[in-house]
Amino acid sequence: MQPISKSMLSRYASLKQKKFRDQLKLYSISGFNAVETAIQSKQIQIEALLVRADQSEQANKLDVNQEIPVYELMPKQFDQLSDERNPQGIALIARKPVTVFTANDFKSNIFIYLDQINDPGNLGTIIRTAAWFGIYNILLSPNSADPYQPKTARSSAGIITHLRIYENVDIENLTLLKQDYDFKLIGASAYGKQSLKEIRFNQTKKYGLIFGSEAHGISGPITELLDKQVNIPASGIGESLNLAASTAIFLFHYQQHFSPKAK
């Protein structure tokens, strides 16, 4: 474990801003459990582990490659890195994966498409939920939240490193998946004419599960592409479900029909 230089501290602190995450092609994941989950990924490329001085004993429990530099930070230094009010004192810096989406190279039979999702906490929770139900490909439309911002990575509990996340997947690509590659597009909508209970998934078919923004739902042009719009019927009171909760219910229903071969 080595002390961190001022220039390195400044470099990593800048990752709280998107422009520097994009420029440096790095992002951070914080919290012991999230870091522990992240480092188990075969896809992750770790640049550094950052440890607050009082957490060195906890850090020693992590199975980190000996070649990865580990920096010890004083509490005030660690606070510069974090957007949390009470950070746990352990974070890793990872390289952003290069994932350019092309319909021709897409081999999975199931994906989630998120249309202009703008809440980073919801996005992180959806990433975590998707992995739980065995879905490892998430497509984000243009104007969606940055999946590599600290709150999203933290809300995913480190699972973000285990999935393939494609950003800026536009309607043209979605149209290709439907028309040329035979994906059935099923959208979750409060205005859907069919109940989720009525939907039956077929093992021989390929599916795209579409979810819209928290405030506006699925946008008009994408709604026109859908094969089905599906609602989750209420049994009690309330105006609507949280997006992450709706996604979890939808994916649970999907899983009941078969175990997706999504990897």
XYZ file of C-alpha atoms in Angstrom:
263
model
C 0.000 0.000 0.000
C 1.406 3.378 -1.021
C 0.480 7.037 -0.480
C -1.344 8.772 -3.311
C 0.167 11.755 -5.093
C -1.710 15.062 -5.477
C -1.880 14.645 -9.250
C -3.274 11.108 -8.979
C -5.802 12.213 -6.354
C -6.934 15.038 -8.618
C -7.196 12.635 -11.568
C -9.443 10.218 -9.695
C -11.509 12.958 -8.026
C -12.347 14.313 -11.490
C -14.241 11.088 -12.283
C -17.268 12.510 -10.490
C -17.821 14.461 -13.727
C -18.910 12.785 -16.962
C -16.575 14.757 -19.209
C -13.557 13.419 -17.330
C -14.923 9.855 -17.223
C -15.262 10.050 -20.994
C -11.891 11.715 -21.475
C -9.929 9.381 -19.213
C -12.097 6.329 -20.014
C -12.246 5.497 -16.321
C -14.945 5.247 -13.663
C -15.132 4.469 -9.951
C -17.013 1.932 -7.841
C -17.236 2.490 -4.098
C -18.205 0.453 -1.047
C -16.724 -2.828 0.175
C -19.471 -5.141 -1.110
C -19.658 -3.415 -4.497
C -15.880 -3.544 -4.904
C -15.779 -7.199 -3.838
C -18.443 -8.060 -6.429
C -16.798 -5.976 -9.150
C -13.361 -7.577 -8.881
C -14.891 -11.032 -9.440
C -15.808 -10.027 -12.996
C -13.731 -11.492 -15.816
C -14.438 -8.379 -17.875
C -13.200 -5.696 -15.503
C -9.884 -3.921 -16.004
C -8.839 -2.388 -12.704
C -6.464 0.555 -12.659
C -6.210 1.086 -8.890
C -7.692 0.332 -5.492
C -8.183 3.281 -3.138
C -8.344 2.667 0.600
C -8.951 5.085 3.444
C -6.364 4.580 6.174
C -8.882 3.204 8.683
C -10.074 0.539 6.188
C -6.754 -1.153 5.434
C -7.755 -4.302 7.342
C -10.959 -4.604 5.283
C -9.043 -4.008 2.073
C -6.733 -6.911 2.856
C -9.750 -9.236 2.590
C -10.191 -8.369 -1.083
C -8.780 -10.768 -3.657
C -6.989 -8.195 -5.794
C -4.231 -8.954 -8.287
C -0.870 -8.127 -6.708
C 0.100 -6.052 -9.738
C -2.725 -3.549 -9.165
C -1.551 -0.469 -7.237
C -3.243 0.088 -3.878
C -3.257 3.652 -2.551
C -3.788 4.626 1.062
C -5.694 7.881 1.562
C -6.310 10.096 4.547
C -10.007 10.737 5.351
C -10.001 14.221 3.803
C -8.378 12.849 0.662
C -10.949 10.095 0.339
C -13.774 12.614 0.777
C -12.506 14.417 -2.326
C -13.138 11.280 -4.363
C -16.622 10.508 -3.151
C -20.055 11.980 -3.813
C -21.410 10.166 -0.737
C -22.147 11.777 2.603
C -20.636 8.849 4.537
C -18.342 6.883 2.224
C -17.210 3.445 3.392
C -13.586 4.171 2.597
C -12.918 1.642 -0.199
C -13.159 2.311 -3.936
C -11.700 0.988 -7.139
C -10.913 2.720 -10.387
C -11.791 0.713 -13.486
C -11.383 1.272 -17.197
C -14.622 1.862 -19.075
C -15.309 -1.077 -21.393
C -15.461 -0.457 -25.120
C -18.919 -1.655 -26.204
C -20.031 -0.484 -29.630
C -23.417 -1.891 -30.559
C -24.001 -3.402 -33.987
C -27.092 -5.487 -34.638
C -25.139 -7.831 -36.900
C -22.753 -8.822 -34.081
C -25.400 -9.151 -31.374
C -25.637 -12.849 -30.464
C -27.946 -12.949 -27.442
C -31.599 -14.015 -27.614
C -32.741 -11.500 -24.965
C -31.989 -7.900 -24.100
C -33.372 -5.029 -22.065
C -33.774 -1.676 -23.825
C -34.091 1.411 -21.627
C -35.574 4.419 -23.388
C -34.284 7.720 -21.978
C -33.901 6.520 -18.404
C -32.599 9.511 -16.460
C -32.513 8.402 -12.837
C -29.054 6.957 -12.022
C -30.305 5.090 -8.954
C -33.051 3.371 -10.943
C -30.583 2.508 -13.684
C -28.190 0.919 -11.213
C -30.976 -1.082 -9.602
C -32.190 -2.297 -13.011
C -28.649 -3.431 -13.882
C -28.496 -5.375 -10.623
C -31.967 -6.861 -11.190
C -31.196 -7.890 -14.774
C -28.155 -9.860 -13.643
C -30.205 -11.563 -10.918
C -32.606 -12.866 -13.563
C -29.840 -13.919 -15.940
C -30.042 -11.103 -18.491
C -26.598 -9.753 -19.325
C -27.218 -7.290 -22.166
C -28.644 -3.825 -21.542
C -29.159 -1.340 -24.354
C -29.521 2.347 -23.523
C -31.140 4.847 -25.838
C -29.573 8.238 -26.560
C -30.256 10.774 -23.768
C -30.171 8.109 -21.044
C -28.306 8.448 -17.756
C -24.592 7.683 -17.787
C -24.257 4.088 -16.521
C -20.741 4.828 -15.250
C -21.563 7.693 -12.937
C -20.824 6.906 -9.273
C -24.442 6.573 -8.106
C -25.328 4.129 -10.879
C -22.258 1.964 -10.332
C -22.911 1.989 -6.590
C -26.643 1.208 -6.979
C -25.737 -1.761 -9.164
C -23.752 -3.124 -6.184
C -20.765 -3.687 -8.471
C -22.784 -5.859 -10.860
C -22.215 -3.320 -13.647
C -18.839 -4.959 -14.298
C -20.502 -8.290 -15.115
C -22.904 -7.031 -17.832
C -22.542 -5.743 -21.366
C -24.005 -2.248 -21.464
C -24.431 -0.562 -24.820
C -24.954 3.199 -24.868
C -26.632 5.369 -27.517
C -28.470 2.525 -29.222
C -30.856 4.417 -31.479
C -34.206 3.529 -33.012
C -32.548 2.468 -36.278
C -30.673 -0.317 -34.450
C -33.817 -1.338 -32.600
C -35.665 -1.496 -35.925
C -32.933 -3.719 -37.380
C -33.194 -6.105 -34.424
C -36.935 -6.384 -34.974
C -37.108 -6.566 -38.759
C -33.887 -8.329 -39.740
C -33.128 -10.429 -36.663
C -36.657 -11.430 -35.592
C -36.705 -9.976 -32.095
C -40.149 -9.551 -30.572
C -40.309 -6.195 -28.787
C -42.428 -6.217 -25.621
C -42.936 -2.874 -23.895
C -43.981 -2.180 -20.317
C -46.633 0.527 -20.254
C -49.342 1.692 -17.895
C -51.503 2.019 -21.026
C -50.807 -1.487 -22.301
C -53.872 -3.367 -23.517
C -52.621 -6.717 -22.241
C -51.880 -7.695 -18.673
C -48.461 -9.138 -17.915
C -50.296 -12.180 -16.575
C -51.523 -12.944 -20.110
C -48.100 -12.855 -21.750
C -46.415 -16.157 -22.565
C -42.781 -16.219 -23.649
C -41.639 -18.866 -26.112
C -38.225 -20.504 -25.810
C -37.750 -20.567 -29.558
C -38.179 -16.811 -29.987
C -35.951 -13.814 -29.278
C -37.117 -10.895 -27.163
C -36.353 -7.290 -26.429
C -37.928 -6.044 -23.206
C -38.531 -2.295 -23.472
C -38.883 0.114 -20.557
C -39.458 3.863 -20.764
C -38.411 6.845 -18.713
C -39.725 7.435 -15.216
C -41.650 10.564 -16.193
C -42.784 9.928 -19.775
C -42.735 6.189 -20.389
C -41.725 4.750 -23.760
C -41.363 7.429 -26.441
C -43.805 7.570 -29.366
C -41.501 6.341 -32.170
C -40.400 3.324 -30.141
C -43.971 2.589 -29.067
C -44.820 2.222 -32.767
C -42.181 -0.521 -33.065
C -43.558 -2.646 -30.235
C -45.172 -5.996 -30.887
C -47.030 -5.743 -27.590
C -47.634 -3.171 -24.861
C -48.084 -4.780 -21.492
C -49.326 -3.437 -18.162
C -48.775 -4.697 -14.634
C -52.240 -4.822 -13.039
C -52.674 -3.251 -9.625
C -54.326 -5.050 -6.725
C -54.253 -2.126 -4.318
C -53.783 1.625 -4.387
C -51.197 3.966 -5.888
C -50.739 5.947 -9.077
C -47.878 3.895 -10.490
C -44.940 1.619 -9.710
C -41.329 2.717 -9.457
C -39.527 1.882 -12.710
C -37.017 -0.461 -11.074
C -39.848 -2.278 -9.274
C -41.800 -2.645 -12.527
C -38.732 -4.051 -14.248
C -38.186 -6.602 -11.481
C -41.790 -7.838 -11.727
C -41.539 -8.039 -15.520
C -38.274 -10.007 -15.411
C -39.609 -12.381 -12.770
C -42.544 -13.167 -15.047
C -40.162 -13.684 -17.964
C -38.022 -16.064 -15.935
C -40.998 -18.241 -15.073
C -41.250 -19.399 -18.684
C -37.646 -20.433 -19.166
C -34.109 -19.700 -18.094
C -32.690 -17.265 -20.663
C -29.531 -18.254 -22.501
C -28.294 -14.705 -22.301
C -24.576 -14.942 -21.734
